mmCIF file of C-alpha atoms in Angstrom:
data_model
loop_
_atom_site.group_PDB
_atom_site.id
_atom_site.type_symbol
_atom_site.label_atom_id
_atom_site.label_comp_id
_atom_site.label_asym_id
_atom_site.label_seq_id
_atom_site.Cartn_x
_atom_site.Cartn_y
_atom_site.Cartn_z
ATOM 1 C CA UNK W 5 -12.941 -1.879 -2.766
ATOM 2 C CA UNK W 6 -12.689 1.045 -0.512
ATOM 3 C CA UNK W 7 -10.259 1.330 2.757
ATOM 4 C CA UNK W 8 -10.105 4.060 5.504
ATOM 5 C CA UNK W 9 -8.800 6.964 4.037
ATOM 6 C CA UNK W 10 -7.074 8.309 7.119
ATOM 7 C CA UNK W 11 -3.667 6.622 6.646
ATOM 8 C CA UNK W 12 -0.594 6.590 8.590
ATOM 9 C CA UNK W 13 2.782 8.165 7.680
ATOM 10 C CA UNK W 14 5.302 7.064 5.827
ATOM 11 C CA UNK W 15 8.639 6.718 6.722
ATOM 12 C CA UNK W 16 12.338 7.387 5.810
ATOM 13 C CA UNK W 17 13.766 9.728 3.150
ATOM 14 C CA UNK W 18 17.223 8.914 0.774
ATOM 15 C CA UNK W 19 20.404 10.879 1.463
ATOM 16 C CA UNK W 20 20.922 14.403 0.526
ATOM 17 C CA UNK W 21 21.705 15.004 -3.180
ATOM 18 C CA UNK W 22 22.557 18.253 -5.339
ATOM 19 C CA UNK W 23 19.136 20.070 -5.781
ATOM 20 C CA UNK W 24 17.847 20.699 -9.076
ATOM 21 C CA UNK W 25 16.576 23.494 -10.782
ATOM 22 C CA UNK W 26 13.428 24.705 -10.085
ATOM 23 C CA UNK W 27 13.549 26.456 -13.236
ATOM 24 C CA UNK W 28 11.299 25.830 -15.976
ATOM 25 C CA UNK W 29 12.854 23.343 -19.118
ATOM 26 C CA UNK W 30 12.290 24.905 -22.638
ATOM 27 C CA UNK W 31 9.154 22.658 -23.629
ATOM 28 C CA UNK W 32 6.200 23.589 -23.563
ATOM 29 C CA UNK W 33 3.352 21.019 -22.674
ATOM 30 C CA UNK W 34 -0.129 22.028 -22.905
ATOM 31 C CA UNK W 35 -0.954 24.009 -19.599
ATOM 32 C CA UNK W 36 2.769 25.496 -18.787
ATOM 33 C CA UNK W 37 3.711 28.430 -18.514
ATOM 34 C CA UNK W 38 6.682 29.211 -20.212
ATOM 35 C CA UNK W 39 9.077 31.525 -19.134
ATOM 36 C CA UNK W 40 7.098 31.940 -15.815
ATOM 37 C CA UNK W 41 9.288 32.847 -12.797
ATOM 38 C CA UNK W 42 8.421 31.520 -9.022
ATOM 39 C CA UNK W 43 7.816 33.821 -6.502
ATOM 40 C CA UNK W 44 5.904 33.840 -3.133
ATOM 41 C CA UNK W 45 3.497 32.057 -2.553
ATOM 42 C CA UNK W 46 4.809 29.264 -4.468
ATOM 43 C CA UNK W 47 2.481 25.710 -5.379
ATOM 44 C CA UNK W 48 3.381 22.671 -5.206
ATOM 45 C CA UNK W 49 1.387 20.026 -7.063
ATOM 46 C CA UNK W 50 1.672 16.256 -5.923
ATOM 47 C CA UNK W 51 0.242 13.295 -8.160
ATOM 48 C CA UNK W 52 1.536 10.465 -6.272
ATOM 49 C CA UNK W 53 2.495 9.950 -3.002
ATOM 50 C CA UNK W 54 2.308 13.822 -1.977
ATOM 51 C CA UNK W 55 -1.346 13.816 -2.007
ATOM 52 C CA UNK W 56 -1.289 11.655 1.164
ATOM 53 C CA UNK W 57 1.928 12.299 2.551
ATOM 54 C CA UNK W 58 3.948 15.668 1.853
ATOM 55 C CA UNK W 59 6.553 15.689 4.271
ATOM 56 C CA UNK W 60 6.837 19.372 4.102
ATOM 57 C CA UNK W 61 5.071 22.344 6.207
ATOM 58 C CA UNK W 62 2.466 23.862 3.888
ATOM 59 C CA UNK W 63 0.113 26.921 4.633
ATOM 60 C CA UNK W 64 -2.700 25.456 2.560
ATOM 61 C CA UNK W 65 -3.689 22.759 -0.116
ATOM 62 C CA UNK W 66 -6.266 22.320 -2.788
ATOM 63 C CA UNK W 67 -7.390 19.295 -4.273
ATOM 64 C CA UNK W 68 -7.766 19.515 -8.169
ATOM 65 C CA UNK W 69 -6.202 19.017 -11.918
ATOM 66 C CA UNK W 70 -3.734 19.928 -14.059
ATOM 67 C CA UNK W 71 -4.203 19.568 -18.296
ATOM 68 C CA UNK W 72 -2.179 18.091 -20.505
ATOM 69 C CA UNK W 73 -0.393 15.144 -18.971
ATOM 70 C CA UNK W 74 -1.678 11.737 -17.865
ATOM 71 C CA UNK W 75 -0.744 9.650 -15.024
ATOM 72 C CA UNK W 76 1.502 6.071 -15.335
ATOM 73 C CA UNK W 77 3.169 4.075 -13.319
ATOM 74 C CA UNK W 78 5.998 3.916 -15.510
ATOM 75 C CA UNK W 79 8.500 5.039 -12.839
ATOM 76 C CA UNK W 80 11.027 2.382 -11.316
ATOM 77 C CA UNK W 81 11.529 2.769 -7.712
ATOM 78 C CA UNK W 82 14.926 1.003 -5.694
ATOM 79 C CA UNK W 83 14.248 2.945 -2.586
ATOM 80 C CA UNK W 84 11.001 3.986 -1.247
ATOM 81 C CA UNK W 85 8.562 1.314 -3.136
ATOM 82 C CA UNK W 86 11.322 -1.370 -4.036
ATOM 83 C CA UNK W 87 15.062 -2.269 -4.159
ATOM 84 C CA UNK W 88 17.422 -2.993 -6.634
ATOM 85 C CA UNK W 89 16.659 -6.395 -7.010
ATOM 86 C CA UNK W 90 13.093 -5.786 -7.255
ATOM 87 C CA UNK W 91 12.353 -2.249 -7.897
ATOM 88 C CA UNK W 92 8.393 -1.244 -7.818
ATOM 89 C CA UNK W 93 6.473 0.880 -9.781
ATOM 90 C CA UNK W 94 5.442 4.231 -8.819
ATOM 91 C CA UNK W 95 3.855 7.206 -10.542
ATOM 92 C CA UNK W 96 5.439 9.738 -12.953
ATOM 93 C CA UNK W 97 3.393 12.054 -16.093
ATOM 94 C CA UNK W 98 3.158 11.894 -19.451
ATOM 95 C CA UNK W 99 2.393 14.128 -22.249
ATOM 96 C CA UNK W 100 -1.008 13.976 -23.051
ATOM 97 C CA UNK W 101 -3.115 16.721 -25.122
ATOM 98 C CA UNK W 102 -6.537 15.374 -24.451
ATOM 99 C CA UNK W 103 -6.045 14.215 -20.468
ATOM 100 C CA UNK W 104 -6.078 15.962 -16.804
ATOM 101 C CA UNK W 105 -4.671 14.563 -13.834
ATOM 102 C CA UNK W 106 -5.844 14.802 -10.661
ATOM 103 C CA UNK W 107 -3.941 15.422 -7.642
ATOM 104 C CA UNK W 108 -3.198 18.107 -4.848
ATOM 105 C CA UNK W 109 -1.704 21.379 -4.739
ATOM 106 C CA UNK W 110 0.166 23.028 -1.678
ATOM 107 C CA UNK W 111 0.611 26.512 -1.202
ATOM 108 C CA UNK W 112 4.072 27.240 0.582
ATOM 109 C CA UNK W 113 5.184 30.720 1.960
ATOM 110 C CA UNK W 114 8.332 32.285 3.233
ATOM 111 C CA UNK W 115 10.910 30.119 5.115
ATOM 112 C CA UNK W 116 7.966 26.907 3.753
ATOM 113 C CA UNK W 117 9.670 27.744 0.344
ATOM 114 C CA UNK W 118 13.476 27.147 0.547
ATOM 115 C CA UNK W 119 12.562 24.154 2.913
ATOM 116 C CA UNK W 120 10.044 22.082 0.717
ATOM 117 C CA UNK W 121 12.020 22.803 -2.409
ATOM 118 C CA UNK W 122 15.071 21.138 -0.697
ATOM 119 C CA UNK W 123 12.836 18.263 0.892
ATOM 120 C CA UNK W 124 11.595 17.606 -2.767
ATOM 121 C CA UNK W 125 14.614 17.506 -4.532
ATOM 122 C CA UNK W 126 16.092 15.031 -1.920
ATOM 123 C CA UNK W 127 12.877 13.046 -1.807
ATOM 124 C CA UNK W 128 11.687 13.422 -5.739
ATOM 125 C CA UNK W 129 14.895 13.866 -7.356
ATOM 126 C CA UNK W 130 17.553 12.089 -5.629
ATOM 127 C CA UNK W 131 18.962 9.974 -8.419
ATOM 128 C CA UNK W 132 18.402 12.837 -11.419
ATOM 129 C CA UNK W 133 16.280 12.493 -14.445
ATOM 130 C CA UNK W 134 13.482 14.647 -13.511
ATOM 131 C CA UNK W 135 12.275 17.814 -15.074
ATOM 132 C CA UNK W 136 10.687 20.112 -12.689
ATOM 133 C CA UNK W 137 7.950 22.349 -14.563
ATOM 134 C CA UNK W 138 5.316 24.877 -14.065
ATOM 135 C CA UNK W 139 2.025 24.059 -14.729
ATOM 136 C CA UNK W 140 -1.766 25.169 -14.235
ATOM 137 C CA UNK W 141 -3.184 23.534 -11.925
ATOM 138 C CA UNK W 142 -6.838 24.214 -11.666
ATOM 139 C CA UNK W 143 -8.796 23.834 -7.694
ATOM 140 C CA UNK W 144 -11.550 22.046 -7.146
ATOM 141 C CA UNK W 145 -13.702 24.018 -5.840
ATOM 142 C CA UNK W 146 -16.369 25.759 -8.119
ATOM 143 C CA UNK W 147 -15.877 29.130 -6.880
ATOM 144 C CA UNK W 148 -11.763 29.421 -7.978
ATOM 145 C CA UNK W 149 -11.067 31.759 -10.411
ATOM 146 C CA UNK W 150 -8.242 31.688 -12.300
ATOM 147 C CA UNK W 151 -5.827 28.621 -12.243
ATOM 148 C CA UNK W 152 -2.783 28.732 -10.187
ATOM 149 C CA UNK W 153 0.961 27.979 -11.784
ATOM 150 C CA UNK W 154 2.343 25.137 -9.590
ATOM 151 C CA UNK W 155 5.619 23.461 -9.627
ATOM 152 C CA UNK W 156 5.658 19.642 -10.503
ATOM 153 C CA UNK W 157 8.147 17.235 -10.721
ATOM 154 C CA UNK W 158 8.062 14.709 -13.515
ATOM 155 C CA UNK W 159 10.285 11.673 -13.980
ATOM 156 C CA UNK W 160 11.844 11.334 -17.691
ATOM 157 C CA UNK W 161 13.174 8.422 -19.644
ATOM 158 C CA UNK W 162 16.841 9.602 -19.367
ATOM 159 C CA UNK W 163 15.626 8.800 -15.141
ATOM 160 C CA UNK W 164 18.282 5.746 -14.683
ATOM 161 C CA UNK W 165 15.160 3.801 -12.790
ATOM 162 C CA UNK W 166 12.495 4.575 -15.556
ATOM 163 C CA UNK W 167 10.764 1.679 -16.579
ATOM 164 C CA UNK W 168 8.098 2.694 -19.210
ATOM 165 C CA UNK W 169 5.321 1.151 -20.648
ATOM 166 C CA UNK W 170 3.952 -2.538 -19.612
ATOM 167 C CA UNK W 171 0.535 -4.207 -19.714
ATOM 168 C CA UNK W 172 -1.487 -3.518 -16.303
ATOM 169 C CA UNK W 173 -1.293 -7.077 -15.116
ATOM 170 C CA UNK W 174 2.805 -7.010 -15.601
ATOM 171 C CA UNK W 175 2.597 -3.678 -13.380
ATOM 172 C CA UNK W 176 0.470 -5.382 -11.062
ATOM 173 C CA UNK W 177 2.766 -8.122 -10.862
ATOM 174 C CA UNK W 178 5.835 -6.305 -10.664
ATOM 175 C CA UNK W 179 4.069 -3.681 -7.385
ATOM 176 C CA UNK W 180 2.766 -7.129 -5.395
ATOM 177 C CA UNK W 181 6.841 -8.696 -5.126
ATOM 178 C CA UNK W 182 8.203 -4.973 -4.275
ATOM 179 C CA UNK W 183 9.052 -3.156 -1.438
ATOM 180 C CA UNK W 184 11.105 -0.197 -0.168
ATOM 181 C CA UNK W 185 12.364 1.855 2.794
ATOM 182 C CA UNK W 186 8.745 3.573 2.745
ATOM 183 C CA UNK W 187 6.843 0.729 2.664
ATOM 184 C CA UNK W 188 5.134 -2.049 0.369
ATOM 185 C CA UNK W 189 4.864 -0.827 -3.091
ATOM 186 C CA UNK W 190 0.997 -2.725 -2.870
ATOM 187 C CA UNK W 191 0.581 0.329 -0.129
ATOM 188 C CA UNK W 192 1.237 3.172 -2.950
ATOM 189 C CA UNK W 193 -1.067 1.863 -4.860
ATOM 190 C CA UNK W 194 -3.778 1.734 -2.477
ATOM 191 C CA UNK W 195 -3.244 4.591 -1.177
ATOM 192 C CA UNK W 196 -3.573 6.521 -4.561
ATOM 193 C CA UNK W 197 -6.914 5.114 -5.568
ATOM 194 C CA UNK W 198 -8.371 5.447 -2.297
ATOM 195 C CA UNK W 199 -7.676 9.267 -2.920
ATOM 196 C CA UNK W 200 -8.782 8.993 -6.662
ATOM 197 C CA UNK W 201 -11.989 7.065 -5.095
ATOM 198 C CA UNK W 202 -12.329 9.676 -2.063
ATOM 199 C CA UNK W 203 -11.406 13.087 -2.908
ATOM 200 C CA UNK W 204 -11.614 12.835 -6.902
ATOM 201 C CA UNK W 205 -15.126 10.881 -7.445
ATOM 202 C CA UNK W 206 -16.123 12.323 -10.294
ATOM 203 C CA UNK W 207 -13.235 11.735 -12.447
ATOM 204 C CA UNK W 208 -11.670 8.398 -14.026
ATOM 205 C CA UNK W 209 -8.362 7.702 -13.938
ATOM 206 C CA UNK W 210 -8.671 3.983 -15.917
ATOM 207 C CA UNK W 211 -4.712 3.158 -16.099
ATOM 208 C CA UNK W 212 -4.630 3.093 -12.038
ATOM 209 C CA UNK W 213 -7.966 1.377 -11.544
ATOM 210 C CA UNK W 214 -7.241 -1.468 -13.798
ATOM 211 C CA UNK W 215 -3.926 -1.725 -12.125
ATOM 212 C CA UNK W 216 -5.679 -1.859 -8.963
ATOM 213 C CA UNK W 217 -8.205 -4.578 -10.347
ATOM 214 C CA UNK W 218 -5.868 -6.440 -11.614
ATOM 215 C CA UNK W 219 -3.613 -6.690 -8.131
ATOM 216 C CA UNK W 220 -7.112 -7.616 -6.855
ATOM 217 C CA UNK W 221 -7.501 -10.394 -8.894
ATOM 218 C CA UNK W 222 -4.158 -11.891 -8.496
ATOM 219 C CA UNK W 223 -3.638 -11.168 -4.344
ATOM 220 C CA UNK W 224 -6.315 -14.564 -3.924
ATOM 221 C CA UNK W 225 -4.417 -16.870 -6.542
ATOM 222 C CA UNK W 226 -1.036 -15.864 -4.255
ATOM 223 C CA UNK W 227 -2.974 -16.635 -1.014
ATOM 224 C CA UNK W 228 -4.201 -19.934 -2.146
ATOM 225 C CA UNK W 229 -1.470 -21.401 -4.130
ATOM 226 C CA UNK W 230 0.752 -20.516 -0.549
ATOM 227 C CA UNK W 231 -1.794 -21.908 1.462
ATOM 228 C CA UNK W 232 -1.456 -25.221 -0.692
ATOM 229 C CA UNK W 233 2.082 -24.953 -0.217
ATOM 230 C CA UNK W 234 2.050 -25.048 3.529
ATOM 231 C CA UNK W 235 -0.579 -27.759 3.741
ATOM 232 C CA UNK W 236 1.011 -30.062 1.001
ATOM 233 C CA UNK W 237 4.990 -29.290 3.539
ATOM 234 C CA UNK W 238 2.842 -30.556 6.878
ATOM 235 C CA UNK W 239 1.435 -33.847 4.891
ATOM 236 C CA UNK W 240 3.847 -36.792 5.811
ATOM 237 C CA UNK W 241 5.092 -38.245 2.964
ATOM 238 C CA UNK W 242 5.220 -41.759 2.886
ATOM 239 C CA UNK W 243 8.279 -43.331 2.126
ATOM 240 C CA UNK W 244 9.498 -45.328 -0.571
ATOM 241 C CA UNK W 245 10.706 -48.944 -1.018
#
């Protein structure tokens, strides 16, 4: 099922909250670099909604992968993708020796730095729980050299709107009903495989595809059991007695 990959923006942001530290935490997944410091240029590397939208200025970006971690949509969401009656499901990483995950690095230089770091604490971090980590992020394109250490921001259990694990149907489920400030949570999901499908053909990413399949499947069985609905409401019903 592909769509136009030339989407719109999204829109607003959460309120200002205490920025974290862009420092590195004491674990050491496979492809950090411990111990590493930042320093000009810095990268940035997006895995869910920053590969489409980044809402910062950038001076370049580079599609490609980082090892060790895979991608799940195991993060609750009460603002941008749901509410707190109905959060959604967006992305967040998980430890994973044996996987990559695709996504898109941004380079960001002088004033870019200070700015985009504040952005993404506001917009990634706002309610805490997130570990910001460096990673190496490898480009693309067959004539980069050595990897490049970006900064990522990954949402933890101890995250007060982490959901964790469920079946892909349940996730499907849950992303159809929800929708945020940003937009319908269905969006974020289309939007992500249409880069996976677009930008990232040759590699599989089978936990967001079946999710996608699944809300495929179940979108008709909405339409038609409302479409009953509304035909069975303008029947007249004949009255009793």
């Amino acid at each position: 099922m592909k769509r136009d990959p030339q989407l719109p923006e999204e829109s607003p942001e959460p309120p200002p909250s205490p920025p974290l530290s862009s420092s590195s935490p004491s674990s050491s997944p496979s492809g950090q670099a411990e111990g590493a410091e930042l320093a000009a240029p810095v990268w940035i590397f997006g895995y869910g909604s920053l590969v489409w939208r980044p809402g910062f200025e950038f001076t370049s970006r580079k599609v490609g992968f980082i090892r060790g971690y895979s991608r799940r949509f195991w993060q609750g969401d009460t603002f941008h993708r749901g509410s707190e009656k109905m959060p959604g499901r967006v992305v967040t990483l998980l430890e994973d020796c044996g996987a990559c995950t695709w996504g898109v690095a941004y380079e960001v230089r002088g004033e870019q730095i200070a700015a985009s770091l504040e952005y993404l604490n506001m917009r990634e971090a706002v309610l805490g729980g997130y570990d910001t980590k460096l990673v190496k992020f490898h480009p693309q394109e067959k004539d980069a050299e050595e990897p490049i250490l970006a900064l990522v921001y990954i949402a933890t259990p101890q995250n007060p709107s982490y959901l964790g694990p469920a079946s892909e149907e349940d996730i499907a489920a849950q992303i159809i009903v929800s929708s945020g400030c940003a937009g319908h949570n269905i969006e974020y999901l289309l939007r992500l495989a249409d880069f996976m499908r677009y930008f990232c053909p040759q590699a599989e990413d089978k936990h967001l595809f079946s999710i996608e399949e699944a809300l495929i499947s179940i979108l008709p069985c909405l339409y038609y059991t409302e479409e009953s609905l509304e035909e069975t409401a303008s029947v007249p019903q004949k009255s009793k007695g």
